[in-house]
């Protein structure tokens, strides 16, 4: 079995005997105000997707990737996370610790040696690595290593044929720190996702921005029609909708700030995060997680270190509900 | 590079300098009157799909599979075609010749020895095979081996731990010949697709019906959220829509019969097919294919043996257009 994940609302509904519709689900880092999906034309459902539909050019422009960078739409960045380890012979690969657990799992499954690396230990360990996965900004901590330092890591790895794989699933609220502008450099692989900022996790849309040869190799591993036609069609439209993107970045910043105020009021001041989620280390995280769930609020629990991750409430009414529930919970927990 | 396919309308539009919208595309076996896709709720685009949404039970009922058979939704039967070869150690696998080329490609990619098998040579070769892929009914010929004979092949293979993989992408117009009712037997693997009969090729929806252990192993290889949420949501609804399915079977039978009359009139009487496509061997297939394309009609060309495959025109106006174009083409070809 692979790693566990947030977003399992059906299971929580059963475990706590609360109907799915009664939950406030803050267990993901998904924008609760998604890009408004238009009606998908019949022929898009009907016809096989075609790789030459122009989506790659739209995506390259959106990401600020160079014209000669490869750009492969994938069925969520998860598809690239699963496929990329199959493109290299067995090697030593560093994965961020803590960090999204799927990276380590799939490199291991493909026979590689996985080395957990803390963000302050990379410089000491990089000489022993053939590849390094970096989550930028990190999930769940929100830590963003400066771009210069990432490019230096890349240069070190690339000089001996290595890879820096940068998972930018949560970069969209702060696109200025993306490594996409360098995605034509040998050994630099950038993953982007439509799931989080666009709020379209169900769509399963993502991108690999990397040298053409790497994109072609991943395309071969993933096979034909790996991304559904409605997904490609909606990706092209959402990536081109810069008006919505600008408004969404503003709303996310405001909503994250309001959430911080509420969390801080109940002894859970965030230690970090991104505008899409807030990260709150707390020694009694498991207890708080359980007591919130008993009251129909699902957040994400991390055990090492002991912490909670809160997604954004979609509006002031749900923020109020969180506020009141935390008031009861944190009183009970500390009494 | 993998095998070539039908359905590449964008490329034909460029090659023949005819705008995409002006083509009559008969190059696929996709129902041109698709299941009417309803509006997909926002939360379906937004939320990650969850494996415990009940889709497997709906699909098992639709297919007539036993309650204890495994049932894994996949991103088109293509996903299972790609993944299943990774579940067995290197072995000898028979693939139907002629037949959909993706099967042989992915078994080869996974390191297996692929043995092309003609439908009348299976009994002589099966003793030397560890697995056999069978396309039921065949694409492009339409040939359907009787169920009893398929079950006998399965018994022979299963007795020594082998597999019979039955690709039923085109079985829906004639569901009575499906092997799904036996999909709980060790070593019997049935692939189904939403692309052809439901006319939803863009959706990338399919199913593996097989023993639970095989479905679990494929699920591990394909990873989490391998099928998009809208795809799962629409699969559940289309598979349950038995009224539409009954009407579609009737329309397909009538449309195929009308197409046969037209093809026969121009010296292209089908040698076989299914209600979703007609198969016409012809020594000058390549010439006819090219001349139809020059007039904006795309059909599928097969070179060995030399043959054309015609999908169904969606209505009487397009059938008329095909009729008139064939009159010009077949005159030119034989003069």
XYZ file of C-alpha atoms in Angstrom:
670
model
C 0.000 0.000 0.000
C 1.181 3.509 -0.824
C 1.219 6.506 1.519
C -1.882 7.859 3.248
C -3.399 11.168 2.116
C -5.717 13.954 3.103
C -8.991 14.390 1.320
C -10.567 11.127 2.425
C -13.857 12.623 3.441
C -15.919 9.491 2.773
C -13.808 7.554 5.267
C -14.024 10.264 7.921
C -17.795 10.382 7.438
C -17.982 6.667 8.238
C -15.453 6.732 11.076
C -17.223 9.591 12.863
C -20.766 8.746 11.713
C -21.349 12.248 10.321
C -22.941 12.597 6.848
C -20.543 13.804 4.137
C -22.613 16.946 3.554
C -22.288 18.081 7.174
C -18.481 18.299 7.175
C -16.264 21.334 6.880
C -13.369 19.763 5.002
C -10.132 21.648 5.624
C -7.994 18.536 5.134
C -6.596 19.530 1.751
C -4.612 22.437 0.348
C -7.125 22.867 -2.461
C -8.499 26.336 -3.212
C -12.120 26.182 -1.954
C -13.093 28.776 -4.568
C -12.243 26.869 -7.735
C -11.860 28.245 -11.225
C -15.426 28.269 -12.614
C -15.634 25.310 -14.976
C -17.630 26.093 -18.140
C -19.787 23.529 -19.934
C -17.614 21.077 -21.837
C -18.703 20.625 -25.483
C -20.064 17.210 -26.447
C -17.277 16.563 -28.940
C -14.689 16.942 -26.174
C -16.233 14.055 -24.215
C -16.644 12.123 -27.433
C -13.316 12.397 -29.228
C -9.946 11.069 -28.169
C -7.632 13.841 -26.998
C -4.921 14.773 -29.498
C -1.430 15.727 -28.384
C -1.156 18.489 -31.001
C -4.034 20.580 -29.644
C -1.773 23.503 -28.687
C -2.079 22.971 -24.925
C 1.689 22.801 -24.511
C 2.175 26.322 -25.881
C -0.542 27.736 -23.604
C 1.002 26.021 -20.601
C 4.546 27.169 -21.406
C 3.329 30.767 -21.654
C 1.369 30.487 -18.390
C 4.348 29.057 -16.510
C 6.896 31.414 -18.008
C 8.872 28.498 -19.376
C 11.287 29.066 -22.270
C 9.946 28.376 -25.793
C 12.312 25.431 -26.222
C 11.497 23.744 -22.920
C 9.560 20.516 -23.149
C 6.006 20.680 -21.803
C 4.042 17.488 -21.231
C 0.478 17.615 -19.880
C -0.015 14.769 -17.405
C -2.966 13.334 -15.463
C -2.075 15.287 -12.343
C 1.504 15.836 -11.229
C 1.021 12.456 -9.525
C 1.391 10.806 -12.947
C 4.827 12.401 -13.340
C 5.741 11.531 -9.747
C 4.988 7.890 -10.586
C 6.588 7.860 -14.030
C 9.826 9.843 -13.661
C 11.576 7.262 -11.440
C 11.179 4.741 -14.273
C 13.310 6.895 -16.586
C 16.585 6.468 -14.670
C 18.673 3.408 -13.813
C 18.834 2.644 -10.099
C 20.434 5.594 -8.311
C 20.530 7.506 -5.032
C 17.741 10.051 -4.814
C 17.171 12.574 -2.052
C 13.611 13.410 -1.002
C 12.624 16.223 1.342
C 11.829 15.273 4.909
C 9.168 16.174 5.890
C 7.389 16.280 2.534
C 4.700 14.798 0.345
C 5.227 11.063 0.783
C 4.395 9.943 -2.770
C 7.828 10.965 -4.086
C 9.777 8.562 -1.855
C 7.280 5.756 -2.441
C 7.539 5.752 -6.244
C 11.328 6.149 -6.365
C 11.512 3.174 -4.010
C 9.050 1.181 -6.123
C 11.306 1.736 -9.150
C 14.288 0.281 -7.302
C 16.142 3.437 -6.327
C 17.810 4.157 -2.993
C 15.880 6.920 -1.265
C 17.704 9.265 1.106
C 15.529 11.546 3.271
C 17.043 15.031 3.308
C 16.188 17.942 5.597
C 16.187 21.368 3.988
C 19.238 22.466 5.983
C 21.202 19.318 5.166
C 21.099 19.368 1.363
C 24.438 21.098 0.913
C 26.164 18.429 2.980
C 24.464 15.506 1.250
C 24.184 16.572 -2.369
C 27.581 15.178 -3.347
C 26.267 11.681 -2.643
C 23.032 12.083 -4.634
C 22.235 11.369 -8.306
C 18.871 13.062 -8.106
C 17.076 15.308 -5.661
C 13.346 15.881 -5.372
C 12.410 19.230 -3.907
C 8.929 20.450 -2.996
C 8.781 24.173 -3.650
C 7.188 25.498 -1.560
C 7.111 22.549 0.799
C 3.950 20.706 1.746
C 3.132 20.768 4.656
C 5.613 23.254 6.120
C 5.371 25.894 3.400
C 9.132 26.429 3.437
C 10.466 27.886 0.161
C 14.199 27.595 -0.427
C 15.485 30.651 -2.363
C 15.611 30.185 -6.136
C 19.362 30.884 -6.273
C 20.027 28.038 -3.901
C 17.806 25.654 -5.901
C 19.633 26.619 -9.092
C 22.962 25.957 -7.367
C 21.753 22.480 -6.313
C 20.627 21.891 -9.867
C 24.006 22.924 -11.276
C 25.803 20.543 -8.917
C 23.568 17.622 -9.872
C 23.413 18.393 -13.604
C 27.209 18.595 -13.855
C 27.307 14.824 -13.390
C 24.118 13.925 -15.270
C 21.847 14.227 -12.251
C 18.340 15.593 -11.852
C 16.694 18.217 -9.698
C 12.945 17.471 -9.687
C 11.028 20.479 -8.383
C 7.439 19.773 -7.344
C 5.680 23.130 -7.600
C 2.144 21.926 -6.839
C 1.692 24.851 -4.430
C 3.697 27.557 -6.224
C 0.855 29.275 -8.107
C -0.079 31.807 -5.403
C 3.558 33.023 -5.617
C 4.549 32.384 -9.247
C 7.609 34.605 -8.970
C 9.518 31.848 -7.182
C 8.837 29.157 -9.819
C 11.797 27.477 -11.518
C 9.827 27.137 -14.769
C 11.892 29.890 -16.487
C 14.897 27.518 -16.361
C 13.028 24.376 -17.428
C 15.056 23.973 -20.618
C 18.231 23.256 -18.654
C 19.487 19.681 -18.714
C 18.490 17.912 -15.543
C 15.952 20.463 -14.312
C 12.427 19.026 -14.094
C 9.510 21.146 -12.895
C 6.098 19.709 -11.954
C 3.002 21.903 -11.953
C -0.556 21.025 -10.959
C -4.078 22.267 -11.661
C -5.321 20.686 -8.449
C -4.458 23.199 -5.784
C -4.533 26.854 -6.893
C -7.197 26.305 -9.563
C -9.120 24.155 -7.085
C -9.590 21.375 -9.623
C -8.203 18.318 -7.858
C -10.882 16.123 -9.412
C -9.706 17.077 -12.897
C -6.341 15.304 -12.576
C -4.384 17.858 -14.597
C -0.710 18.654 -14.316
C 2.407 19.415 -16.323
C 6.013 18.389 -16.632
C 8.235 21.271 -17.756
C 11.656 19.865 -18.552
C 14.070 19.342 -21.436
C 12.307 17.909 -24.500
C 14.095 14.564 -24.204
C 12.782 13.992 -20.679
C 9.225 14.957 -21.648
C 9.363 12.574 -24.604
C 10.638 9.748 -22.426
C 7.888 10.294 -19.849
C 5.298 10.479 -22.629
C 6.416 7.036 -23.826
C 6.097 5.584 -20.324
C 2.644 7.107 -19.745
C 1.299 6.011 -23.130
C -1.288 7.539 -25.470
C -4.322 9.543 -24.255
C -2.967 9.630 -20.705
C -4.821 12.891 -20.033
C -8.558 12.940 -20.684
C -9.904 15.242 -23.376
C -12.072 17.378 -21.016
C -9.026 17.753 -18.759
C -6.853 19.008 -21.644
C -9.640 21.295 -22.845
C -10.185 22.805 -19.398
C -6.455 23.092 -18.719
C -6.004 25.213 -21.838
C -8.811 27.538 -20.763
C -7.950 27.875 -17.082
C -4.235 28.424 -17.753
C -5.128 31.233 -20.165
C -7.538 32.918 -17.722
C -5.114 35.435 -16.226
C -7.920 37.664 -14.912
C -9.241 34.894 -12.676
C -5.693 33.974 -11.623
C -4.980 37.506 -10.426
C -8.225 37.702 -8.456
C -7.655 34.263 -6.948
C -4.178 35.188 -5.707
C -5.635 38.196 -3.925
C -8.478 36.247 -2.335
C -6.137 33.477 -1.172
C -3.789 35.978 0.473
C -6.699 37.634 2.292
C -8.284 34.330 3.342
C -4.972 32.941 4.624
C -4.459 36.069 6.684
C -7.935 35.791 8.217
C -7.351 32.114 8.989
C -4.069 32.950 10.724
C -5.870 35.374 12.993
C -8.382 32.708 14.001
C -5.762 30.009 14.535
C -3.569 32.340 16.551
C -6.499 33.213 18.827
C -6.774 29.545 19.874
C -3.132 28.816 20.508
C -2.391 27.474 17.025
C -0.335 30.251 15.412
C 0.943 28.905 12.057
C 4.662 28.281 11.847
C 4.450 28.425 8.085
C 2.392 27.467 5.086
C 1.411 28.894 1.741
C -1.671 30.978 0.893
C -3.373 27.599 0.233
C -2.802 26.043 3.664
C -1.404 26.877 7.098
C 0.952 24.628 9.044
C 0.613 24.452 12.827
C 3.000 22.316 14.860
C 1.402 21.406 18.187
C 2.272 18.671 20.707
C -1.410 17.683 21.010
C -2.135 17.757 17.286
C -3.639 14.238 17.287
C -6.089 15.131 20.055
C -7.141 18.371 18.394
C -7.542 16.565 15.054
C -9.800 13.966 16.672
C -11.907 16.480 18.574
C -12.390 18.682 15.511
C -13.474 15.587 13.575
C -15.999 14.705 16.258
C -17.514 18.119 15.529
C -17.449 17.640 11.764
C -14.298 19.571 10.871
C -11.654 17.581 9.034
C -8.057 18.837 9.071
C -4.851 17.063 8.152
C -2.791 15.471 10.909
C 0.974 14.960 10.694
C 2.618 12.815 13.340
C 6.338 13.462 12.905
C 6.627 16.214 13.815
C 3.260 16.523 15.524
C 1.355 19.138 13.528
C -1.915 20.094 11.875
C -2.449 21.500 8.399
C -5.486 23.711 7.839
C -6.903 24.429 4.397
C -8.783 27.674 3.785
C -12.423 28.000 4.862
C -14.385 29.043 1.754
C -16.197 31.994 3.372
C -16.752 33.939 6.583
C -19.512 31.606 7.808
C -17.213 28.584 7.724
C -14.342 30.549 9.241
C -16.764 31.436 12.063
C -17.676 27.762 12.497
C -13.976 26.880 12.737
C -13.477 29.691 15.248
C -16.265 28.474 17.508
C -15.270 24.833 17.232
C -11.642 25.630 18.053
C -12.826 27.604 21.076
C -14.546 24.491 22.444
C -11.794 22.099 21.377
C -8.775 23.965 22.621
C -10.555 24.638 25.904
C -11.209 20.887 26.310
C -7.699 19.933 25.224
C -5.923 22.161 27.675
C -8.295 21.759 30.653
C 7.293 5.199 -30.549
C 4.169 3.133 -29.937
C 1.695 1.940 -32.545
C -0.227 4.285 -34.840
C -3.959 4.830 -34.299
C -7.124 6.061 -35.907
C -8.731 9.241 -34.683
C -5.915 11.612 -35.631
C -8.103 14.173 -37.260
C -5.829 17.152 -36.553
C -3.006 15.497 -38.476
C -5.239 14.610 -41.418
C -6.519 18.182 -41.497
C -2.942 19.416 -41.889
C -1.852 16.712 -44.334
C -4.804 17.326 -46.654
C -5.196 21.046 -45.930
C -8.877 20.687 -45.030
C -10.190 22.443 -41.882
C -11.050 20.081 -39.008
C -14.700 21.143 -39.075
C -15.144 20.111 -42.714
C -14.248 16.449 -42.208
C -16.523 13.463 -41.920
C -14.483 11.386 -39.493
C -15.242 7.683 -39.862
C -11.752 6.649 -38.723
C -12.809 5.370 -35.307
C -15.192 2.756 -33.953
C -16.729 5.293 -31.618
C -20.517 5.625 -31.445
C -21.234 8.971 -33.188
C -24.351 9.385 -31.045
C -22.787 9.495 -27.590
C -24.482 9.077 -24.257
C -25.751 12.584 -23.406
C -23.342 13.931 -20.786
C -25.121 15.915 -18.048
C -23.581 18.935 -16.330
C -20.902 17.822 -13.882
C -21.320 19.392 -10.405
C -18.609 21.820 -9.299
C -17.561 19.657 -6.356
C -16.777 16.797 -8.740
C -14.209 18.905 -10.589
C -12.959 20.234 -7.283
C -12.528 17.193 -5.055
C -10.140 14.303 -5.461
C -11.943 11.141 -6.576
C -12.407 8.569 -3.821
C -12.155 4.850 -4.500
C -15.069 4.016 -2.187
C -17.689 5.943 -4.180
C -19.647 2.808 -5.095
C -18.689 2.859 -8.791
C -17.379 -0.697 -8.623
C -20.780 -2.081 -7.589
C -22.569 -0.164 -10.377
C -20.047 -1.432 -12.921
C -20.243 -5.043 -11.746
C -24.035 -4.968 -12.072
C -23.858 -3.362 -15.539
C -21.374 -5.941 -16.801
C -23.104 -8.921 -15.224
C -19.967 -9.759 -13.264
C -20.238 -11.925 -10.130
C -20.485 -10.077 -6.793
C -17.078 -11.383 -5.689
C -15.234 -10.438 -8.874
C -12.772 -7.604 -8.574
C -13.755 -4.435 -10.422
C -11.202 -1.667 -10.929
C -12.140 1.536 -12.796
C -9.232 2.601 -15.007
C -8.437 5.632 -17.189
C -9.588 3.865 -20.337
C -8.915 0.186 -20.969
C -5.601 1.507 -22.354
C -4.429 2.000 -18.752
C -5.014 -1.686 -18.043
C -3.404 -2.677 -21.353
C -0.294 -0.773 -20.241
C -0.302 -1.920 -16.613
C -1.206 -5.623 -16.724
C 2.071 -6.743 -18.386
C 3.936 -5.299 -15.375
C 2.158 -7.741 -13.024
C 3.778 -10.913 -14.383
C 7.401 -12.057 -14.608
C 8.710 -12.368 -18.160
C 6.641 -14.959 -19.992
C 5.326 -15.984 -23.417
C 2.151 -14.134 -24.306
C -0.014 -14.654 -27.377
C -1.656 -11.649 -29.022
C -4.254 -11.809 -31.788
C -3.059 -11.160 -35.313
C -4.526 -8.994 -36.775
C -5.640 -6.995 -33.747
C -5.332 -3.756 -31.795
C -1.570 -3.170 -31.748
C -1.273 -1.669 -28.255
C -1.431 -5.072 -26.575
C 1.721 -6.436 -28.226
C 3.575 -3.163 -27.702
C 3.084 -3.010 -23.921
C 3.784 -6.708 -23.297
C 7.006 -6.240 -25.261
C 7.896 -3.076 -23.326
C 7.549 -5.060 -20.086
C 10.056 -7.636 -21.304
C 7.734 -10.454 -22.347
C 8.011 -12.608 -25.452
C 5.103 -11.801 -27.728
C 3.749 -14.484 -30.051
C 1.289 -13.342 -32.752
C -1.574 -15.839 -32.950
C -4.239 -16.148 -35.632
C -7.720 -17.009 -34.415
C -7.606 -20.426 -36.051
C -4.177 -21.254 -34.630
C -4.797 -20.772 -30.918
C -5.545 -24.421 -30.174
C -2.231 -25.455 -31.681
C -0.197 -22.793 -29.896
C -1.817 -22.461 -26.493
C 0.334 -25.164 -24.893
C 3.374 -22.928 -25.395
C 1.771 -19.767 -23.941
C 1.685 -18.433 -20.375
C -0.849 -15.764 -21.244
C -3.134 -14.994 -24.138
C -4.709 -11.665 -25.029
C -7.933 -11.952 -26.956
C -9.943 -9.115 -28.492
C -13.605 -10.024 -28.283
C -14.994 -9.148 -30.714
C -11.886 -8.415 -32.735
C -10.894 -4.973 -33.922
C -10.766 -4.512 -36.888
C -12.197 -7.784 -38.244
C -15.174 -8.065 -35.884
C -14.596 -11.789 -35.443
C -16.080 -13.154 -32.201
C -14.825 -16.528 -31.039
C -17.629 -18.469 -29.278
C -17.709 -18.062 -25.503
C -17.326 -21.808 -24.885
C -14.087 -21.810 -26.817
C -12.751 -18.787 -24.927
C -13.618 -20.476 -21.626
C -11.787 -23.607 -22.773
C -8.687 -21.525 -23.603
C -8.962 -19.905 -20.198
C -9.183 -23.273 -18.447
C -6.068 -24.509 -20.257
C -4.076 -21.400 -19.310
C -5.396 -21.111 -15.741
C -4.541 -24.730 -14.978
C -0.867 -23.726 -15.018
C -1.226 -20.237 -13.521
C -1.713 -18.495 -16.857
C -3.965 -15.642 -17.894
C -6.598 -15.100 -20.537
C -6.947 -11.314 -21.008
C -10.163 -10.543 -22.891
C -10.366 -7.045 -24.362
C -14.080 -6.370 -24.726
C -13.845 -2.728 -25.856
C -16.393 -3.442 -28.607
C -18.641 -5.984 -26.857
C -21.361 -3.604 -25.606
C -23.630 -3.774 -28.671
C -23.752 -7.551 -28.071
C -23.409 -7.913 -24.276
C -24.612 -11.512 -24.333
C -21.175 -12.663 -25.539
C -19.199 -10.944 -22.740
C -17.026 -13.054 -20.459
C -17.719 -10.743 -17.510
C -20.003 -13.337 -15.819
C -16.885 -15.490 -15.250
C -14.581 -12.664 -14.141
C -14.108 -14.123 -10.655
C -12.227 -17.126 -12.050
C -8.489 -17.239 -11.429
C -6.627 -16.087 -14.495
C -9.609 -14.580 -16.350
C -9.223 -10.833 -16.907
C -11.891 -8.831 -18.744
C -11.355 -5.272 -20.006
C -14.317 -2.991 -20.687
C -14.372 0.537 -22.085
C -16.663 3.560 -22.055
C -15.044 4.890 -25.219
C -16.784 3.019 -28.000
C -20.418 2.105 -27.307
C -21.065 5.075 -25.016
C -19.226 7.290 -27.498
C -17.103 8.848 -24.755
C -13.546 8.278 -25.964
C -12.462 11.658 -24.592
C -13.543 10.605 -21.095
C -10.843 7.899 -20.710
C -12.998 5.517 -18.732
C -12.672 1.753 -18.555
C -12.770 -1.212 -16.206
C -10.814 -4.287 -15.276
C -13.074 -7.137 -14.161
C -10.880 -9.876 -12.733
C -10.109 -11.700 -9.486
C -9.720 -9.275 -6.568
C -5.985 -9.975 -6.251
C -5.311 -8.943 -9.841
C -7.381 -5.762 -9.499
C -5.521 -4.864 -6.306
C -2.149 -5.443 -7.963
C -3.085 -3.272 -10.959
C -4.407 -0.586 -8.618
C -0.993 -0.470 -6.910
C 0.798 -0.094 -10.247
C -1.554 2.653 -11.480
C -1.398 4.622 -8.212
C -3.920 6.864 -6.460
C -6.531 8.986 -8.312
C -5.694 7.314 -11.615
C -9.217 8.014 -12.899
C -10.432 11.611 -12.808
C -13.390 12.467 -10.603
C -15.685 13.607 -13.477
C -14.835 10.374 -15.287
C -15.819 8.243 -12.280
C -18.971 10.328 -11.753
C -20.056 10.007 -15.384
C -19.150 6.313 -15.547
C -21.483 5.586 -12.642
C -24.340 7.422 -14.362
C -23.869 6.106 -17.896
C -23.419 2.493 -16.758
C -26.692 2.750 -14.818
C -28.620 4.249 -17.762
C -30.093 1.039 -19.158
C -32.815 2.867 -21.087
C -30.240 4.727 -23.187
C -28.197 1.553 -23.608
C -31.156 -0.338 -25.069
C -31.984 2.475 -27.499
C -28.334 2.815 -28.525
C -28.043 -0.884 -29.336
C -31.044 -0.611 -31.635
C -29.782 2.516 -33.396
C -26.312 1.021 -33.907
C -27.757 -2.123 -35.455
C -29.883 -0.073 -37.856
C -27.054 2.323 -38.750
C -24.598 -0.518 -39.391
C -27.107 -2.178 -41.683
C -27.626 1.038 -43.661
C -23.860 1.520 -43.922
C -23.442 -2.023 -45.251
C -25.922 -1.286 -48.025
C -23.964 1.799 -49.062
C -20.574 0.079 -48.909
C -21.850 -2.903 -50.870
C -23.181 -0.646 -53.591
C -19.632 0.619 -54.268
C -17.800 -2.677 -54.273
C -16.848 -2.602 -50.606
C -19.121 -5.218 -49.017
C -17.978 -5.668 -45.403
C -16.356 -8.995 -44.580
C -17.129 -8.434 -40.923
C -17.249 -5.888 -38.165
C -19.381 -5.043 -35.172
C -22.359 -2.669 -35.003
C -19.750 0.038 -34.228
C -17.607 -0.411 -37.368
C -17.471 -2.342 -40.628
C -14.382 -4.090 -41.965
C -13.771 -4.086 -45.712
C -10.745 -5.919 -47.143
C -9.845 -4.470 -50.552
C -6.637 -4.726 -52.615
C -6.703 -0.975 -53.306
C -7.535 0.070 -49.747
C -4.650 2.569 -49.577
C -5.756 4.336 -52.745
C -9.384 4.531 -51.618
C -8.283 5.799 -48.192
C -6.230 8.563 -49.809
C -8.931 9.601 -52.264
C -11.606 9.708 -49.557
C -9.282 11.878 -47.474
C -8.789 14.260 -50.392
C -12.551 14.733 -50.261
C -12.651 15.197 -46.489
C -13.691 11.728 -45.379
C -11.320 10.014 -42.973
C -11.463 6.223 -42.635
C -9.014 3.814 -41.062
C -6.510 2.052 -43.317
C -4.977 -1.343 -42.527
C -2.090 -2.530 -44.649
C -1.696 -6.175 -43.743
C -4.089 -7.399 -44.920
C -5.101 -4.478 -47.115
C -8.415 -3.263 -45.709
C -10.501 -0.281 -44.659
C -12.501 0.156 -41.469
C -15.547 2.421 -41.599
C -17.135 3.899 -38.482
C -20.836 4.766 -38.512
C -22.032 8.011 -40.130
C -24.036 9.871 -37.479
C -27.107 10.514 -39.647
C -28.633 10.114 -43.105
C -27.023 13.310 -44.454
C -23.530 12.062 -43.700
C -24.339 8.600 -45.016
C -25.458 10.325 -48.223
C -22.175 12.261 -48.364
C -20.243 9.010 -47.991
C -22.381 7.415 -50.706
C -21.684 10.197 -53.200
C -18.003 10.377 -52.367
C -17.589 6.612 -52.737
C -19.349 6.814 -56.112
C -16.690 9.244 -57.342
C -13.798 7.474 -55.613
C -14.520 3.912 -56.603
C -15.171 5.047 -60.167
C -11.771 6.778 -60.233
C -10.021 3.859 -58.575
C -11.242 1.230 -60.975
C -11.099 3.323 -64.182
